[in-house]
PDB file of C-alpha atoms and ligand atoms in Angstrom:
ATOM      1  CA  UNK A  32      -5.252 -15.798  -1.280  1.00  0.00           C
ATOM      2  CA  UNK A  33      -4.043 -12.435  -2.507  1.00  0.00           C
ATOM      3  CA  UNK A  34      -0.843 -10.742  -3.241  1.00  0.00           C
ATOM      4  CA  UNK A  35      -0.984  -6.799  -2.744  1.00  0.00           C
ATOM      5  CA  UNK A  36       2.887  -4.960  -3.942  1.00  0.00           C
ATOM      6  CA  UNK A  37       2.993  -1.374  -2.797  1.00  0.00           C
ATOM      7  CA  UNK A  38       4.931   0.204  -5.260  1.00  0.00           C
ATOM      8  CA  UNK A  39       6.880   3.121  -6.780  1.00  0.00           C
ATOM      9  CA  UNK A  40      10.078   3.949  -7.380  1.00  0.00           C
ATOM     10  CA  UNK A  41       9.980   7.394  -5.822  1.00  0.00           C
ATOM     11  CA  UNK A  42      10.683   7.474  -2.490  1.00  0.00           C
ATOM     12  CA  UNK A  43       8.707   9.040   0.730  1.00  0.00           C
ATOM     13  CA  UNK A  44       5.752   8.700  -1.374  1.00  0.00           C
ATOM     14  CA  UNK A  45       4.021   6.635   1.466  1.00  0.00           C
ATOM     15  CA  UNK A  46       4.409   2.734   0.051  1.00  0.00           C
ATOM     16  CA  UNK A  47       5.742   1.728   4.162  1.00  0.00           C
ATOM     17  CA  UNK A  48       2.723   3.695   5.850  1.00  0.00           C
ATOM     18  CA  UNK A  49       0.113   2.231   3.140  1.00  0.00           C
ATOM     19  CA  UNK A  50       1.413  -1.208   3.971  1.00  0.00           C
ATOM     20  CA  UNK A  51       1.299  -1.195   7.185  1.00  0.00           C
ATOM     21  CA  UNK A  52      -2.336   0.658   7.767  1.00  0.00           C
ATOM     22  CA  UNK A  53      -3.614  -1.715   5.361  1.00  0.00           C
ATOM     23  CA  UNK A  54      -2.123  -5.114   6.953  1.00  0.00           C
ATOM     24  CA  UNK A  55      -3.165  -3.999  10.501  1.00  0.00           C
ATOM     25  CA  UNK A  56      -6.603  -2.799   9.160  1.00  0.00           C
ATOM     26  CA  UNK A  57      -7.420  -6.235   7.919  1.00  0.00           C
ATOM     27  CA  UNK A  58      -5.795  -8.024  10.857  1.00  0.00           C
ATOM     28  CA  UNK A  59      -8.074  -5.778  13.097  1.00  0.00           C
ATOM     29  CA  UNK A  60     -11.089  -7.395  11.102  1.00  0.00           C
ATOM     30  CA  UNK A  61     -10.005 -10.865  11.459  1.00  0.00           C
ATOM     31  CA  UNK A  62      -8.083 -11.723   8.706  1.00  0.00           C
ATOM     32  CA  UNK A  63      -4.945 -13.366   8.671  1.00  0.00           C
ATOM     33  CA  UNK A  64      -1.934 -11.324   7.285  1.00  0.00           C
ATOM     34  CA  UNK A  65       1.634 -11.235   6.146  1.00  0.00           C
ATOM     35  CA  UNK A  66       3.858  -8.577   5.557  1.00  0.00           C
ATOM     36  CA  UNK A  67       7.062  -8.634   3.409  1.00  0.00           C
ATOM     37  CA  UNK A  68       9.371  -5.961   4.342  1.00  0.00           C
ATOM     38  CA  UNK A  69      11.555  -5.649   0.967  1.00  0.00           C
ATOM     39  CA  UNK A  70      12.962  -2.178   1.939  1.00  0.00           C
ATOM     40  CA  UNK A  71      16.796  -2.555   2.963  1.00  0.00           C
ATOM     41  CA  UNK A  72      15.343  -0.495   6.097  1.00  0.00           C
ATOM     42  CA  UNK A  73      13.504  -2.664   7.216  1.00  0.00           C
ATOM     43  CA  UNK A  74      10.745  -0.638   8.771  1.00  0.00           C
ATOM     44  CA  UNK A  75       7.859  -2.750   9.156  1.00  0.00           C
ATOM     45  CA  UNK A  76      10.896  -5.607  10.489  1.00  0.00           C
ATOM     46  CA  UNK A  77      11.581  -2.894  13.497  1.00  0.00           C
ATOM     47  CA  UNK A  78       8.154  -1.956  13.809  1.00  0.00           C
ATOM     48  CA  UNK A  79       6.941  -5.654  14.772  1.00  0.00           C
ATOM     49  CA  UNK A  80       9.496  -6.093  17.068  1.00  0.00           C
ATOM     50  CA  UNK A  81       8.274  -3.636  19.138  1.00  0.00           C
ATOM     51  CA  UNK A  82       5.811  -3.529  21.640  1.00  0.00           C
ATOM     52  CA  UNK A  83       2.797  -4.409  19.188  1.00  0.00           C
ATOM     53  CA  UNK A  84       0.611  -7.723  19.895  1.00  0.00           C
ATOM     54  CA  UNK A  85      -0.878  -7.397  16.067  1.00  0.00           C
ATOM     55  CA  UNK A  86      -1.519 -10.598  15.000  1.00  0.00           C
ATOM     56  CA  UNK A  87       0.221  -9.695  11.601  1.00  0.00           C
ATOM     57  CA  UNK A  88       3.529 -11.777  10.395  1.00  0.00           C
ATOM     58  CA  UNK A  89       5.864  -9.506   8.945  1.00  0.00           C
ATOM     59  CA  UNK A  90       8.736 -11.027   7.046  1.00  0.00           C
ATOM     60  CA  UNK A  91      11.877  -9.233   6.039  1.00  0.00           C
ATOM     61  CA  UNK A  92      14.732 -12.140   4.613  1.00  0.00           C
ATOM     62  CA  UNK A  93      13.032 -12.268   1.040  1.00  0.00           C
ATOM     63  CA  UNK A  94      15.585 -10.961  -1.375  1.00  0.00           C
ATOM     64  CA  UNK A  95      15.434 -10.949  -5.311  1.00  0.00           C
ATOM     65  CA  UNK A  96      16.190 -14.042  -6.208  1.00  0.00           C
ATOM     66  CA  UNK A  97      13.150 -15.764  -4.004  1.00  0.00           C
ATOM     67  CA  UNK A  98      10.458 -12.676  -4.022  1.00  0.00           C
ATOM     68  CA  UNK A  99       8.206 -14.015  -6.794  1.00  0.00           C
ATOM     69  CA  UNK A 100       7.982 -17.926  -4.637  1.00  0.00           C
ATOM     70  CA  UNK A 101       8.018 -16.255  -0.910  1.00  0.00           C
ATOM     71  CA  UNK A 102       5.287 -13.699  -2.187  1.00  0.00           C
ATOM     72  CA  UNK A 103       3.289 -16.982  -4.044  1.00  0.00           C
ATOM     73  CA  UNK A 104       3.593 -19.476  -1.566  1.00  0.00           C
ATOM     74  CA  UNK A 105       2.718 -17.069   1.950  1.00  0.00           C
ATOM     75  CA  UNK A 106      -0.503 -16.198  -0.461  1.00  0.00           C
ATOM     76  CA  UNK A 107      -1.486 -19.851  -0.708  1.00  0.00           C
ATOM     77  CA  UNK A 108      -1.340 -19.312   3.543  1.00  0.00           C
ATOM     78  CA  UNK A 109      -2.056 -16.278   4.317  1.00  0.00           C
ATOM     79  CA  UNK A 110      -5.253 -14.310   3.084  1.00  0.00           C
ATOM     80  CA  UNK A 111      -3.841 -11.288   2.617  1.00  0.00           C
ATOM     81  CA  UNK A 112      -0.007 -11.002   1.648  1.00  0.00           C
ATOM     82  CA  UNK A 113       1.528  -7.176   1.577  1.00  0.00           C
ATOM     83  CA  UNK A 114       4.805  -6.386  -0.098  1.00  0.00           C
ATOM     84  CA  UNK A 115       5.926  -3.376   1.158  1.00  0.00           C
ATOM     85  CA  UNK A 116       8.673  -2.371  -2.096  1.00  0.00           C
ATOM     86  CA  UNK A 117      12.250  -0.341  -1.878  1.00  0.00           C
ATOM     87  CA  UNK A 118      11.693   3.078  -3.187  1.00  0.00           C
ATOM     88  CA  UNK A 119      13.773   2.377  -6.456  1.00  0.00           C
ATOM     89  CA  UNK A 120      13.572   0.098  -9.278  1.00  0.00           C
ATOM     90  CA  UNK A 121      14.979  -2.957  -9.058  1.00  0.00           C
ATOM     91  CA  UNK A 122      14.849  -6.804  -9.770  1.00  0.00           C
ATOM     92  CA  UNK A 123      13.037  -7.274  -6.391  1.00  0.00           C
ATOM     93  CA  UNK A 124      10.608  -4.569  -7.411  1.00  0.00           C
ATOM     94  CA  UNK A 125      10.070  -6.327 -10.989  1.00  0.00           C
ATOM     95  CA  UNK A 126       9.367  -9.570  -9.546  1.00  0.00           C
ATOM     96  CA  UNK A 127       7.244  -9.133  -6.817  1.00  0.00           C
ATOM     97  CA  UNK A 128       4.661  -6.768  -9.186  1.00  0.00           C
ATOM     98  CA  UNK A 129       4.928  -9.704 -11.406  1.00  0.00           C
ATOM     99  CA  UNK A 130       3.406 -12.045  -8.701  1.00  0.00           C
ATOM    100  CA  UNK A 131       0.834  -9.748  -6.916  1.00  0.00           C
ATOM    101  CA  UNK A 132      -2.873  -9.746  -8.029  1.00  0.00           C
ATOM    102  CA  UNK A 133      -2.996  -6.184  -7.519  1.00  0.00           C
ATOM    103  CA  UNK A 134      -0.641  -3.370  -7.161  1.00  0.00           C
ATOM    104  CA  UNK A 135      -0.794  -0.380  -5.334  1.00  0.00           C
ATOM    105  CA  UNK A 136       0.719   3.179  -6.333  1.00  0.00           C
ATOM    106  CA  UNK A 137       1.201   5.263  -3.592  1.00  0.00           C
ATOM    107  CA  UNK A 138       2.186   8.920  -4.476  1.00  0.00           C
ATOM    108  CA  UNK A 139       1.289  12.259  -3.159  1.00  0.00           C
ATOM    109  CA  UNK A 140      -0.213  15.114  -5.434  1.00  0.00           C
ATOM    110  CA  UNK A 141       2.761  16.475  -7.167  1.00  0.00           C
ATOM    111  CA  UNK A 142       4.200  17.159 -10.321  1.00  0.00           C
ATOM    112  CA  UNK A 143       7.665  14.858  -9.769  1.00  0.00           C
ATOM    113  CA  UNK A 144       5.379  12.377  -7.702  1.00  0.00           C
ATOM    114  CA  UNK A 145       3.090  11.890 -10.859  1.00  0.00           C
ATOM    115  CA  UNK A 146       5.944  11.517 -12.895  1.00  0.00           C
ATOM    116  CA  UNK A 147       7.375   8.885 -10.847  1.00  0.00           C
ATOM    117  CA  UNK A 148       4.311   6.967 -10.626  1.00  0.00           C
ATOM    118  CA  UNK A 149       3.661   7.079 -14.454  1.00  0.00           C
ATOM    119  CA  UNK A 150       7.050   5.487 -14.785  1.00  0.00           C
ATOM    120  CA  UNK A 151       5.404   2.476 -12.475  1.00  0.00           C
ATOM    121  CA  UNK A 152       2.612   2.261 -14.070  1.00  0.00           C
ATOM    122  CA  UNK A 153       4.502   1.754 -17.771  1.00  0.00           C
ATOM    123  CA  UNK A 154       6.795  -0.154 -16.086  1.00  0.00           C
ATOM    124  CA  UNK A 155       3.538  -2.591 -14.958  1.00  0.00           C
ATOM    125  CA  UNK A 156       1.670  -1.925 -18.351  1.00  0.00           C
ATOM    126  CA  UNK A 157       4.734  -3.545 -20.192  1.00  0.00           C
ATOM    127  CA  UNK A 158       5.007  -6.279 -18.093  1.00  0.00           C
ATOM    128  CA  UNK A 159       0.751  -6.995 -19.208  1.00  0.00           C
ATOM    129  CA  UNK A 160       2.328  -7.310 -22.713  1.00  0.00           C
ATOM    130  CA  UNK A 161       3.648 -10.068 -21.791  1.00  0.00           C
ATOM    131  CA  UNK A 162       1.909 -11.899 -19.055  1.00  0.00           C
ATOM    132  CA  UNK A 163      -1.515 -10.435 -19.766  1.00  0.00           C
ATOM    133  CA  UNK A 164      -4.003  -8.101 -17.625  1.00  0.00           C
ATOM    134  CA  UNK A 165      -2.479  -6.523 -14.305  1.00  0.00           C
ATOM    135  CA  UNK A 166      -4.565  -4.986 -11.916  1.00  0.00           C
ATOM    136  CA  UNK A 167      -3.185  -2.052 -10.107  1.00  0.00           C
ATOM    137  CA  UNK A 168      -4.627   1.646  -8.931  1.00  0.00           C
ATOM    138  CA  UNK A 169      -2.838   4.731  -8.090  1.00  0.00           C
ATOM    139  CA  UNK A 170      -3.475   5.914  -4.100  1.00  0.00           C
ATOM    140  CA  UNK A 171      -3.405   9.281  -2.958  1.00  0.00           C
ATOM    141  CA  UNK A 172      -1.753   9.842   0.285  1.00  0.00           C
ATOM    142  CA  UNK A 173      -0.858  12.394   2.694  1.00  0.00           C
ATOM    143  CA  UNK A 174      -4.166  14.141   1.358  1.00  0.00           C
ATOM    144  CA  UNK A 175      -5.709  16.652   3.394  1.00  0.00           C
ATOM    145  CA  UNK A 176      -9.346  15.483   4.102  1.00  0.00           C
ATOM    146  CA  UNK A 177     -12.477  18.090   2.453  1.00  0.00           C
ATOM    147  CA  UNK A 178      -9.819  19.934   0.405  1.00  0.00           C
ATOM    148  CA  UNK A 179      -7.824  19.343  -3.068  1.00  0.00           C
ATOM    149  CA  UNK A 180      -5.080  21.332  -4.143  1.00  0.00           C
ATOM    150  CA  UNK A 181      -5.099  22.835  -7.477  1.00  0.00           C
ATOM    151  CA  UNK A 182      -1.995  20.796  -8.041  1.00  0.00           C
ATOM    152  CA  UNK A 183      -3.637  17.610  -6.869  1.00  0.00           C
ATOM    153  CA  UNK A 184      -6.968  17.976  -8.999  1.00  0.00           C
ATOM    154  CA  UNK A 185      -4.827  18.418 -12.351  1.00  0.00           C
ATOM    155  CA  UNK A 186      -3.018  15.725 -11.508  1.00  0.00           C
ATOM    156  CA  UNK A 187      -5.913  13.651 -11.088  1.00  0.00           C
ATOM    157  CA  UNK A 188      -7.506  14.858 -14.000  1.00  0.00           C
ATOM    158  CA  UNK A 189      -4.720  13.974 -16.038  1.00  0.00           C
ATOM    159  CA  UNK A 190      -4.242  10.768 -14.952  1.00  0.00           C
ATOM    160  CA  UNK A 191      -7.714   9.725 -15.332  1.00  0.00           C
ATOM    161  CA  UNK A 192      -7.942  11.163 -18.972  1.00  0.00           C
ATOM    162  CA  UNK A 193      -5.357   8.761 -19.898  1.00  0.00           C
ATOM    163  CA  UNK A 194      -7.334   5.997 -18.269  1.00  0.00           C
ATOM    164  CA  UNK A 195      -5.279   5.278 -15.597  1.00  0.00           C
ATOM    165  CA  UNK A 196      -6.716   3.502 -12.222  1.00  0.00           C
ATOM    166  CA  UNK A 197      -6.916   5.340  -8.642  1.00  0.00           C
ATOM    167  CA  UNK A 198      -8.445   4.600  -5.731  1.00  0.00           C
ATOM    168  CA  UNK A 199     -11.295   6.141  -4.692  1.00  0.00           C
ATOM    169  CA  UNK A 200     -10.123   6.567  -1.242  1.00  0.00           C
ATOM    170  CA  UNK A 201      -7.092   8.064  -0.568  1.00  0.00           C
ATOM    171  CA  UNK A 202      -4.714   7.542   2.574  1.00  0.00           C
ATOM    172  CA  UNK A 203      -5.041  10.844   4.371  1.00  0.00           C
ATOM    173  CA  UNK A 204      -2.748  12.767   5.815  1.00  0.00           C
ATOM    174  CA  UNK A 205      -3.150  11.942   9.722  1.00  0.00           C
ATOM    175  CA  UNK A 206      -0.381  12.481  12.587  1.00  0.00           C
ATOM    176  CA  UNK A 207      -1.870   8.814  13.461  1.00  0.00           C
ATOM    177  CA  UNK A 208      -0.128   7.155  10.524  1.00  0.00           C
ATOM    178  CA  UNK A 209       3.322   8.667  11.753  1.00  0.00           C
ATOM    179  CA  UNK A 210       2.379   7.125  15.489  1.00  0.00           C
ATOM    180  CA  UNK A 211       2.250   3.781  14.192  1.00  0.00           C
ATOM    181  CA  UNK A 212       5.798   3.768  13.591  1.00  0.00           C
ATOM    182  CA  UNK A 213       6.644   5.862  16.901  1.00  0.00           C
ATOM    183  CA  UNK A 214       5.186   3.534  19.308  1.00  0.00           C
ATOM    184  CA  UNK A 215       5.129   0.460  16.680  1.00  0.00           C
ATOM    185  CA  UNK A 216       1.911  -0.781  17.300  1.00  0.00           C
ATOM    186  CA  UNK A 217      -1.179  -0.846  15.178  1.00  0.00           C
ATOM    187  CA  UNK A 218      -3.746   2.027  15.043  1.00  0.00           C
ATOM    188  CA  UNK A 219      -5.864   0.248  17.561  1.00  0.00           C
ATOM    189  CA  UNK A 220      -3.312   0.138  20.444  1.00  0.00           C
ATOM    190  CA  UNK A 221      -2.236   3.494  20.345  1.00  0.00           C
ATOM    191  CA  UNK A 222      -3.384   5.359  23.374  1.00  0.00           C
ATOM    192  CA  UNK A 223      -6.030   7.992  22.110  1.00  0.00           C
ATOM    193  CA  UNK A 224      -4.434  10.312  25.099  1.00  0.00           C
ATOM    194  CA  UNK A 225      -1.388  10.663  23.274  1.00  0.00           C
ATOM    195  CA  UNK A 226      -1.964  10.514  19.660  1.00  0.00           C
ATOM    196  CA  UNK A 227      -4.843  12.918  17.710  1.00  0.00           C
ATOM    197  CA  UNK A 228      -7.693  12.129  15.628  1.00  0.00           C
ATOM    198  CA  UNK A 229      -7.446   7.604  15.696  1.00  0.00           C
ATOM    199  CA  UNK A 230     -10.868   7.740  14.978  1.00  0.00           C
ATOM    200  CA  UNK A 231     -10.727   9.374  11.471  1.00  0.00           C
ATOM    201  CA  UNK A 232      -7.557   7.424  11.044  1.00  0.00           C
ATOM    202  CA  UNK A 233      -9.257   4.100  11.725  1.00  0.00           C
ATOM    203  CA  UNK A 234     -12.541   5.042   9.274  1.00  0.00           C
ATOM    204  CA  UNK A 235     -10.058   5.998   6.455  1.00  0.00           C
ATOM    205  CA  UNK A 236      -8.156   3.415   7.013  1.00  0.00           C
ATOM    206  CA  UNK A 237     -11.712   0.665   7.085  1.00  0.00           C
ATOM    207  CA  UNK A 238     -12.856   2.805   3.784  1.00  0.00           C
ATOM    208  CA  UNK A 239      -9.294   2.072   2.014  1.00  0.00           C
ATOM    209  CA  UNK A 240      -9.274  -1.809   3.401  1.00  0.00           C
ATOM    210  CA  UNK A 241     -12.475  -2.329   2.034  1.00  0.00           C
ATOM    211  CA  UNK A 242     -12.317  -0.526  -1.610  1.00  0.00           C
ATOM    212  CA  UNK A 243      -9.137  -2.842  -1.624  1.00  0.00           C
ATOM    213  CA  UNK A 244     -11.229  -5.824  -0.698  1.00  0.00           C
ATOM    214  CA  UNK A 245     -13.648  -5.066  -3.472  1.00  0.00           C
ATOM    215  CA  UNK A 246     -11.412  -4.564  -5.741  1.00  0.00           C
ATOM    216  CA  UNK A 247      -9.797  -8.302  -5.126  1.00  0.00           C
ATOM    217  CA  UNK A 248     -13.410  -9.780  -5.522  1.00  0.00           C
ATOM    218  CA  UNK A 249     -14.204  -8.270  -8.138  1.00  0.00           C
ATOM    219  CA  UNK A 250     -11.136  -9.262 -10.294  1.00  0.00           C
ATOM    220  CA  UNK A 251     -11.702 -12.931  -9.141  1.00  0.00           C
ATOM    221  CA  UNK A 252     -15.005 -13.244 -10.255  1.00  0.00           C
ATOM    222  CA  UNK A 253     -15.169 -14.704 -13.904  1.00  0.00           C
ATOM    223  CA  UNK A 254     -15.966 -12.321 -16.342  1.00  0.00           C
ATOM    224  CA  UNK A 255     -19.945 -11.927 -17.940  1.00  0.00           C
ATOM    225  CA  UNK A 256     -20.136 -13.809 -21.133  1.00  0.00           C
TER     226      UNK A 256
HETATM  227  N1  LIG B 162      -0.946   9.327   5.373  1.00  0.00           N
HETATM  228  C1  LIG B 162       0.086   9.830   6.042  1.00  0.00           C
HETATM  229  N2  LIG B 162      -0.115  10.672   7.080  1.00  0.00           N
HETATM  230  C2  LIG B 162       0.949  11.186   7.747  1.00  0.00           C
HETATM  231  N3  LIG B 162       2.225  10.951   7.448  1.00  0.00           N
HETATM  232  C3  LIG B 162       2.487  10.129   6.410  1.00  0.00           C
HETATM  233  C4  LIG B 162       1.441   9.514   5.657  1.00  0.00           C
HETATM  234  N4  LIG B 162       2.013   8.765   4.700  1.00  0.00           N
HETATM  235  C5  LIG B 162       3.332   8.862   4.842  1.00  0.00           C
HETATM  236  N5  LIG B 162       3.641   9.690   5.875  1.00  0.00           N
HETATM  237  C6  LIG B 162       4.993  10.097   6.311  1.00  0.00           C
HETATM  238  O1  LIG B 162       5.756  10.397   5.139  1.00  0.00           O
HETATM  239  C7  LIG B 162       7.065   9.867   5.230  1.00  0.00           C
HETATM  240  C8  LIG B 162       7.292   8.851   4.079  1.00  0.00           C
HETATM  241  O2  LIG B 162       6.350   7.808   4.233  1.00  0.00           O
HETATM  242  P1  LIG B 162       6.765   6.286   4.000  1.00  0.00           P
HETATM  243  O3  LIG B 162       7.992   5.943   4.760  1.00  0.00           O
HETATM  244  O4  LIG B 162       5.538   5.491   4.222  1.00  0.00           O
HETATM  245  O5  LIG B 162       7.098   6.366   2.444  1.00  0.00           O
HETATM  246  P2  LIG B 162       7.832   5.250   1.542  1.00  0.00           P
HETATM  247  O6  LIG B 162       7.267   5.422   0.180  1.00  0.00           O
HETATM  248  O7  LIG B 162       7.723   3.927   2.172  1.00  0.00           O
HETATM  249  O8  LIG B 162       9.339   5.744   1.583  1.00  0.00           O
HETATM  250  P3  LIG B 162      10.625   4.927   1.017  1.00  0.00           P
HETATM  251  O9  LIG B 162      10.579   5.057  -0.470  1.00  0.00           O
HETATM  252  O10 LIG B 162      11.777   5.660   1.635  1.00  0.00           O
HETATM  253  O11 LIG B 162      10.491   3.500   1.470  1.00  0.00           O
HETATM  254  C9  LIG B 162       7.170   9.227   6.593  1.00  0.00           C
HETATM  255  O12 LIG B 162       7.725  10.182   7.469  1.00  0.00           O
HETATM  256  C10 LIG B 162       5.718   8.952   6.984  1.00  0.00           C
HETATM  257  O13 LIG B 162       5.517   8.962   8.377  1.00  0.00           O
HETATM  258 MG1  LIG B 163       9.218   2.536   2.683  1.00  0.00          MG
END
């Protein structure tokens, strides 16, 4: 029903861990998910073949020539369909942004990170010259909870000056996140004996699930004439 791309062409900026939290998240609340793994990596690929009984399908064997139909015809299945993008730009990148209803920016408050992102965000901007309106929203991650750099506010405050999109929850930093891909299994299977703070984990990761959810509804409502 909807296609989500996780995208930017810097890498490390948190696209895999967003993907991931947010798949499981709305698994955990009963919807049914798929997750394309379109890193050469293949993360997400290793992660559900360990010991994890999420109910979430992850599929890594899409390559650039397919993307755009895999990503289109799993969302015509699936409720939710995640596309977890390489950390460069590339055909596979271009395409699967093309077919997603929204598309998340992932990048962490820094100078080169903002930089980065802006070039996804013209890159996506460009492409709504052509095809028409594209929703997407810059997400904070690896935030510390209660506290904002100096560095992180400016860059905020730049980016929304020039009217561009962010989330208003961000993906906080969390030793939680990392655990996930330890142990590969979802945040509710991790054993709360070994791994710190799964509560606040699992509430940011409800808050981001459901802005995301909104967000979806809203842009498939038909506009107010
Ligand atoms: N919210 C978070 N809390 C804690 N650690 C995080 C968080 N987000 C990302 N990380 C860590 O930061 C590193 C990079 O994250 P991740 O692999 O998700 O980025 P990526 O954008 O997918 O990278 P690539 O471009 O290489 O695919 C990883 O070690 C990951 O565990
Ligand atoms: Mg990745």
């Amino acid at each position: 029903m909807a296609v989500i791309a996780v995208s930017n062409p810097k890498g490390g900026t948190g696209k895999s861990t967003t993907a991931l939290v947010l798949a499981t998240t709305l698994a955990r609340h009963g919807a049914s998910v798929t997750l394309f793994d379109c890193d050469p990596n293949r993360n997400l690929v290793a992660w559900k073949d360990g010991p994890t009984a999420s109910p979430v399908t992850v599929i890594g064997h899409a390559d650039s020539t397919n993307i755009g139909r895999m990503l289109k015809g799993e969302g015509a299945r699936s409720q939710f369909v995640i596309a977890d993008l390489e950390g460069t730009a590339s055909l596979m990148v271009a395409s699967a942004i093309l077919a997603a209803d929204l598309t998340l920016i992932p990048m962490q408050g820094s100078a080169m990170d903002a930089t980065q992102a802006r070039r996804a965000i013209d890159y996506i901007e460009d492409q709504a010259a052509t095809v028409g309106p594209r929703a997407y929203r810059v997400l904070f991650t690896r935030t510390k909870p209660g506290f904002a750099t100096r560095d992180e506010r400016a860059i905020r405050e730049k980016l929304a000056a020039s009217g561009v999109p962010m989330m208003a929850n961000d993906l906080a930093e969390r030793a939680a996140y990392r655990s996930m891909f330890t142990y590969r299994q979802s945040l509710d299977e991790l054993d709360p004996q070994a791994v710190n703070g799964l509560d606040k984990a699992r509430e940011n990761a409800d808050a981001l699930a459901g802005e995301i959810v909104e967000i979806l509804r809203t842009a498939r409502e038909p506009a107010h004439v």
